[in-house]
Short mmCIF file of C-alpha atoms in Angstrom, two decimals:
data_model
loop_
_atom_site.label_atom_id
_atom_site.label_comp_id
_atom_site.label_asym_id
_atom_site.label_seq_id
_atom_site.Cartn_x
_atom_site.Cartn_y
_atom_site.Cartn_z
CA UNK A 1 -163.98 57.88 109.77
CA UNK A 2 -162.97 55.84 107.16
CA UNK A 3 -165.57 55.55 104.14
CA UNK A 4 -164.90 52.11 103.34
CA UNK A 5 -165.74 49.06 105.16
CA UNK A 6 -162.37 47.21 107.01
CA UNK A 7 -160.97 44.36 104.85
CA UNK A 8 -159.82 41.13 106.78
CA UNK A 9 -158.75 38.29 105.18
CA UNK A 10 -157.16 36.71 107.91
CA UNK A 11 -159.83 36.18 110.55
CA UNK A 12 -160.78 32.56 110.96
CA UNK A 13 -164.19 31.13 111.12
CA UNK A 14 -165.73 30.16 114.61
CA UNK A 15 -167.07 27.33 112.67
CA UNK A 16 -166.24 25.82 109.23
CA UNK A 17 -168.90 27.51 106.75
CA UNK A 18 -171.01 24.88 104.82
CA UNK A 19 -170.29 25.13 100.96
CA UNK A 20 -174.34 25.27 100.44
CA UNK A 21 -174.07 28.39 102.17
CA UNK A 22 -172.31 30.35 99.57
CA UNK A 23 -175.24 29.30 96.94
CA UNK A 24 -178.14 31.07 96.79
CA UNK A 25 -181.60 28.84 97.58
CA UNK A 26 -182.97 29.16 93.67
CA UNK A 27 -179.35 28.36 92.10
CA UNK A 28 -179.31 25.68 89.31
CA UNK A 29 -177.15 23.42 91.20
CA UNK A 30 -179.14 23.15 93.95
CA UNK A 31 -181.98 21.74 91.86
CA UNK A 32 -179.88 19.49 89.88
CA UNK A 33 -178.19 17.89 93.09
CA UNK A 34 -182.20 17.63 94.02
CA UNK A 35 -182.93 15.99 90.42
CA UNK A 36 -179.71 13.71 90.70
CA UNK A 37 -181.03 12.25 94.32
CA UNK A 38 -184.44 11.62 92.55
CA UNK A 39 -183.35 9.79 89.70
CA UNK A 40 -182.91 5.83 89.67
CA UNK A 41 -179.10 5.58 88.68
CA UNK A 42 -179.08 1.75 89.65
CA UNK A 43 -178.37 1.07 86.13
CA UNK A 44 -175.24 2.82 86.33
CA UNK A 45 -174.15 1.71 89.81
CA UNK A 46 -174.30 -1.65 88.63
CA UNK A 47 -171.67 -1.31 86.05
CA UNK A 48 -169.17 -0.67 88.69
CA UNK A 49 -167.32 -4.21 89.65
CA UNK A 50 -166.72 -3.08 93.25
CA UNK A 51 -163.03 -3.85 93.05
CA UNK A 52 -160.14 -1.76 94.10
CA UNK A 53 -160.98 1.70 95.68
CA UNK A 54 -164.38 3.38 95.95
CA UNK A 55 -165.71 5.04 93.13
CA UNK A 56 -167.57 8.17 92.76
CA UNK A 57 -171.06 7.78 93.19
CA UNK A 58 -173.07 8.39 90.11
CA UNK A 59 -174.98 11.38 91.21
CA UNK A 60 -171.53 13.18 91.06
CA UNK A 61 -170.43 11.82 88.03
CA UNK A 62 -173.32 12.54 86.15
CA UNK A 63 -174.42 15.90 88.17
CA UNK A 64 -171.09 17.44 87.51
CA UNK A 65 -171.24 17.29 83.30
CA UNK A 66 -175.06 18.14 83.27
CA UNK A 67 -174.14 21.58 85.13
CA UNK A 68 -171.25 21.91 82.92
CA UNK A 69 -173.29 21.51 79.91
CA UNK A 70 -176.10 23.80 81.42
CA UNK A 71 -173.56 26.68 82.05
CA UNK A 72 -171.39 26.60 79.06
CA UNK A 73 -168.29 24.33 80.61
CA UNK A 74 -167.98 21.26 78.49
CA UNK A 75 -164.12 20.21 78.97
CA UNK A 76 -163.67 17.75 81.56
CA UNK A 77 -160.58 19.21 82.27
CA UNK A 78 -162.00 22.68 83.07
CA UNK A 79 -164.46 20.75 85.24
CA UNK A 80 -161.94 19.36 86.92
CA UNK A 81 -160.53 22.59 87.82
CA UNK A 82 -163.81 24.17 88.94
CA UNK A 83 -164.13 21.82 91.98
CA UNK A 84 -161.30 23.18 93.81
CA UNK A 85 -161.20 26.35 91.97
CA UNK A 86 -163.30 28.38 89.96
CA UNK A 87 -164.25 29.03 86.55
CA UNK A 88 -163.58 32.33 84.82
CA UNK A 89 -163.59 34.21 87.61
CA UNK A 90 -167.40 33.34 88.69
CA UNK A 91 -167.22 32.40 92.26
CA UNK A 92 -170.71 30.98 92.12
CA UNK A 93 -169.83 28.60 89.50
CA UNK A 94 -166.58 27.53 91.58
CA UNK A 95 -168.76 26.80 94.70
CA UNK A 96 -171.87 25.19 92.23
CA UNK A 97 -169.25 22.67 91.12
CA UNK A 98 -167.88 21.98 94.65
CA UNK A 99 -171.51 21.40 95.74
CA UNK A 100 -172.13 18.98 93.07
CA UNK A 101 -169.12 17.29 93.75
CA UNK A 102 -170.01 16.96 97.48
CA UNK A 103 -166.36 17.93 98.33
CA UNK A 104 -164.53 15.19 96.19
CA UNK A 105 -162.36 16.34 93.14
CA UNK A 106 -162.40 13.44 90.42
CA UNK A 107 -159.82 14.31 87.95
CA UNK A 108 -160.50 14.97 84.18
CA UNK A 109 -159.62 11.48 83.04
CA UNK A 110 -162.31 10.05 85.27
CA UNK A 111 -164.73 12.65 84.21
CA UNK A 112 -164.36 11.68 80.35
CA UNK A 113 -164.42 8.13 80.87
CA UNK A 114 -167.72 8.32 82.52
CA UNK A 115 -168.90 10.66 80.16
CA UNK A 116 -168.03 8.29 77.16
CA UNK A 117 -169.01 4.73 79.08
CA UNK A 118 -172.61 5.63 80.17
CA UNK A 119 -173.41 7.55 76.89
CA UNK A 120 -176.11 4.55 76.21
CA UNK A 121 -177.70 5.04 79.52
CA UNK A 122 -178.49 8.55 79.12
CA UNK A 123 -181.53 7.78 77.01
CA UNK A 124 -183.29 6.06 80.21
CA UNK A 125 -182.14 9.06 82.38
CA UNK A 126 -183.71 11.68 80.08
CA UNK A 127 -186.90 9.74 80.18
CA UNK A 128 -186.40 9.75 84.05
CA UNK A 129 -186.24 13.47 84.24
CA UNK A 130 -189.40 14.06 81.81
CA UNK A 131 -191.31 11.82 84.64
CA UNK A 132 -189.81 13.89 87.13
CA UNK A 133 -190.97 17.18 85.60
CA UNK A 134 -194.45 15.98 85.05
CA UNK A 135 -194.33 14.98 88.95
CA UNK A 136 -193.65 18.33 89.57
CA UNK A 137 -196.41 19.62 86.93
CA UNK A 138 -194.30 21.35 84.83
CA UNK A 139 -194.51 19.39 81.98
CA UNK A 140 -197.36 19.46 79.43
CA UNK A 141 -198.01 17.00 76.59
CA UNK A 142 -199.40 18.65 73.88
CA UNK A 143 -198.28 19.37 70.33
CA UNK A 144 -195.00 17.79 69.09
CA UNK A 145 -192.86 19.83 67.02
CA UNK A 146 -189.86 18.69 64.90
CA UNK A 147 -186.90 20.95 63.66
CA UNK A 148 -183.27 20.38 62.75
CA UNK A 149 -180.08 22.15 63.35
CA UNK A 150 -176.31 21.89 62.68
CA UNK A 151 -173.52 21.39 65.31
CA UNK A 152 -169.93 21.35 64.28
CA UNK A 153 -168.27 18.06 64.47
CA UNK A 154 -165.03 17.43 66.33
CA UNK A 155 -162.94 17.04 62.97
CA UNK A 156 -160.63 19.28 61.11
CA UNK A 157 -161.48 20.32 57.72
CA UNK A 158 -158.10 20.06 56.42
CA UNK A 159 -157.51 16.41 57.29
CA UNK A 160 -161.27 15.50 56.00
CA UNK A 161 -160.70 15.17 52.23
CA UNK A 162 -163.69 15.02 49.94
CA UNK A 163 -163.90 13.20 46.78
CA UNK A 164 -163.55 16.28 44.80
CA UNK A 165 -160.28 17.30 46.46
CA UNK A 166 -158.85 13.80 46.50
CA UNK A 167 -159.45 13.84 42.80
CA UNK A 168 -157.49 17.20 42.39
CA UNK A 169 -154.63 15.79 44.43
CA UNK A 170 -154.49 12.81 42.28
CA UNK A 171 -154.08 15.16 39.05
CA UNK A 172 -151.73 17.23 40.67
CA UNK A 173 -149.66 13.94 42.10
CA UNK A 174 -149.78 12.29 39.22
CA UNK A 175 -148.19 15.47 37.29
CA UNK A 176 -145.43 15.27 39.46
CA UNK A 177 -144.75 11.78 38.75
CA UNK A 178 -144.59 12.41 35.24
CA UNK A 179 -142.09 15.08 35.72
CA UNK A 180 -139.83 13.09 37.97
CA UNK A 181 -139.81 10.20 35.27
CA UNK A 182 -138.74 12.69 32.71
CA UNK A 183 -136.18 14.45 35.29
CA UNK A 184 -134.96 10.52 35.43
CA UNK A 185 -134.49 10.29 31.80
CA UNK A 186 -132.39 13.00 31.68
CA UNK A 187 -130.12 11.76 34.88
CA UNK A 188 -127.57 10.43 32.72
CA UNK A 189 -127.35 13.77 30.40
CA UNK A 190 -127.16 16.35 33.34
CA UNK A 191 -126.93 16.65 37.09
CA UNK A 192 -129.89 16.46 39.11
CA UNK A 193 -130.98 19.18 41.99
CA UNK A 194 -128.84 18.70 45.00
CA UNK A 195 -130.64 16.82 47.65
CA UNK A 196 -133.10 15.12 44.87
CA UNK A 197 -133.57 11.37 45.53
CA UNK A 198 -135.13 10.22 42.23
CA UNK A 199 -136.13 6.80 43.38
CA UNK A 200 -137.54 8.01 46.83
CA UNK A 201 -139.59 10.77 45.44
CA UNK A 202 -141.22 8.51 42.69
CA UNK A 203 -141.91 5.61 45.51
CA UNK A 204 -143.31 8.52 47.81
CA UNK A 205 -145.78 9.90 45.42
CA UNK A 206 -146.76 6.40 43.99
CA UNK A 207 -147.64 5.38 47.50
CA UNK A 208 -149.60 8.65 48.20
CA UNK A 209 -151.60 7.85 45.01
CA UNK A 210 -152.16 4.28 46.17
CA UNK A 211 -153.47 5.42 49.16
CA UNK A 212 -155.70 8.00 47.87
CA UNK A 213 -157.17 5.47 45.38
CA UNK A 214 -158.14 3.44 48.11
CA UNK A 215 -159.90 6.49 49.93
CA UNK A 216 -161.66 7.12 46.81
CA UNK A 217 -162.72 3.72 46.41
CA UNK A 218 -164.60 3.70 50.07
CA UNK A 219 -165.83 7.30 49.67
CA UNK A 220 -167.64 6.16 46.58
CA UNK A 221 -168.78 2.95 48.30
CA UNK A 222 -170.29 4.80 51.05
CA UNK A 223 -171.67 7.22 48.67
CA UNK A 224 -173.35 4.82 46.56
CA UNK A 225 -174.55 2.76 49.56
CA UNK A 226 -176.08 5.76 51.00
CA UNK A 227 -177.93 6.63 47.77
CA UNK A 228 -179.10 2.98 47.62
CA UNK A 229 -180.52 3.55 51.10
CA UNK A 230 -182.14 6.79 50.89
CA UNK A 231 -183.86 5.61 47.54
CA UNK A 232 -184.98 2.46 49.33
CA UNK A 233 -186.79 4.63 52.02
CA UNK A 234 -188.15 7.06 49.39
CA UNK A 235 -189.81 4.24 47.58
CA UNK A 236 -191.06 2.81 50.81
CA UNK A 237 -192.45 6.25 51.64
CA UNK A 238 -193.90 6.17 47.90
CA UNK A 239 -195.54 3.07 48.22
CA UNK A 240 -197.54 4.17 51.38
CA UNK A 241 -198.77 7.74 49.86
CA UNK A 242 -200.20 8.66 46.92
CA UNK A 243 -199.28 12.44 47.37
CA UNK A 244 -195.76 13.27 47.53
CA UNK A 245 -194.88 14.29 51.18
CA UNK A 246 -193.74 17.72 50.15
CA UNK A 247 -197.06 18.59 48.06
CA UNK A 248 -199.11 17.34 51.26
CA UNK A 249 -197.02 19.74 53.66
CA UNK A 250 -197.19 22.49 51.17
CA UNK A 251 -201.24 22.09 50.90
CA UNK A 252 -201.44 21.81 54.71
CA UNK A 253 -199.48 24.85 55.47
CA UNK A 254 -201.93 26.91 53.13
CA UNK A 255 -204.81 26.09 55.32
CA UNK A 256 -205.50 28.24 58.64
CA UNK A 257 -205.21 25.25 60.67
CA UNK A 258 -201.66 24.27 59.22
CA UNK A 259 -200.44 27.80 59.63
CA UNK A 260 -201.57 28.01 63.38
CA UNK A 261 -199.35 24.67 64.00
CA UNK A 262 -196.67 25.56 62.26
CA UNK A 263 -196.60 28.94 63.75
CA UNK A 264 -195.80 27.10 67.31
CA UNK A 265 -192.43 25.92 66.33
CA UNK A 266 -191.48 29.77 66.74
CA UNK A 267 -192.21 29.21 70.51
CA UNK A 268 -191.66 25.28 71.15
CA UNK A 269 -188.62 23.65 69.32
CA UNK A 270 -186.99 26.68 67.78
CA UNK A 271 -185.96 28.60 71.08
CA UNK A 272 -184.37 25.49 72.52
CA UNK A 273 -181.87 25.20 69.60
CA UNK A 274 -181.15 29.19 70.14
CA UNK A 275 -180.81 28.41 73.87
CA UNK A 276 -178.43 25.66 73.75
CA UNK A 277 -176.48 26.84 70.96
CA UNK A 278 -176.35 30.49 72.07
CA UNK A 279 -176.82 30.73 75.67
CA UNK A 280 -175.29 27.52 76.76
CA UNK A 281 -172.51 27.87 74.16
CA UNK A 282 -172.89 24.18 73.10
CA UNK A 283 -171.79 24.41 69.00
CA UNK A 284 -169.66 21.55 68.66
CA UNK A 285 -169.47 18.16 69.82
CA UNK A 286 -166.23 16.93 72.04
CA UNK A 287 -166.73 13.30 70.99
CA UNK A 288 -166.30 11.50 67.44
CA UNK A 289 -168.53 8.62 66.03
CA UNK A 290 -172.31 8.71 65.43
CA UNK A 291 -173.27 6.62 68.50
CA UNK A 292 -170.95 9.18 70.70
CA UNK A 293 -172.27 12.27 69.16
CA UNK A 294 -175.89 10.94 69.82
CA UNK A 295 -174.91 10.23 73.62
CA UNK A 296 -173.51 13.94 73.93
CA UNK A 297 -176.54 15.44 72.07
CA UNK A 298 -178.66 13.80 74.88
CA UNK A 299 -176.59 15.07 77.64
CA UNK A 300 -176.92 18.46 76.36
CA UNK A 301 -180.73 18.09 76.06
CA UNK A 302 -180.77 16.62 79.38
CA UNK A 303 -179.01 19.84 80.87
CA UNK A 304 -181.02 21.95 78.95
CA UNK A 305 -184.50 20.37 80.30
CA UNK A 306 -183.14 20.46 83.95
CA UNK A 307 -182.40 23.91 83.50
CA UNK A 308 -185.61 25.07 82.08
CA UNK A 309 -187.15 22.92 84.77
CA UNK A 310 -185.35 25.22 87.52
CA UNK A 311 -186.71 28.12 86.00
CA UNK A 312 -190.20 26.66 85.64
CA UNK A 313 -190.24 25.88 89.40
CA UNK A 314 -189.09 28.97 90.81
CA UNK A 315 -191.49 30.83 88.17
CA UNK A 316 -194.22 28.58 90.22
CA UNK A 317 -193.21 29.19 93.71
CA UNK A 318 -193.08 33.18 93.02
CA UNK A 319 -196.60 33.14 91.47
CA UNK A 320 -197.88 30.98 94.29
#
């Protein structure tokens, strides 16, 4: 008698199985599907002109990136591969994406375009999710805590030059230009190195110097504008308050009530950043520009809220 169960991969199903049958009842994908069905996505739907071939429903196009951000799959290409296949060998993830896609297979370009196109509408969806949490008795409005964190931008340190680095390059290029000019003066007296074209080399460096000078001017203008803006905001705050905000906060934190309120950050806002960055793996923006980054952060927070709501609902069912 064999000690193992028989392997048979060729026997066909009598009836075609449902994709949902492969997912546990308390799976996050099921909860996101339910949430998408309850949200009012008419603002997104009205944005489609109705011409050409039928588009994918906003429920599908929003549910896929929300689940992706909640589970650490941020790239539209990876989500595209997950709808017909699997991600990282995790079968449930593959089935979950296919469930959210409702059997469709949107390509990565369609997914990326939807994400960029409807970033502004995510603010309204974010509020709807909070209202849904309140209806489900999962949201309790109380003390509001503020905190901040750092997320890597979608930019290269090597291509983004600071004012200080530009100044160093400027000194280096000026020295090279001076050296080339000295070689030009000696050109009649001695042979130049093979392959060295003095006019071209001089022009190339002088063009770089001109471009760097323009870049420095822009950086200095932005810095000056930012400084003046900060100064105006600071002076406006000082006009309203006699005491400095930092001194007022320092005094507040010395009181017993202030210390208790400050301690709430450890159980409210700080864990959220930790989970979004460490558990969900969101440590770098995929989009560029302040407006797009703000929308992408709203998408990440939306995914966190739905993920948290799914956990809280499961706990409430267990306690009931």
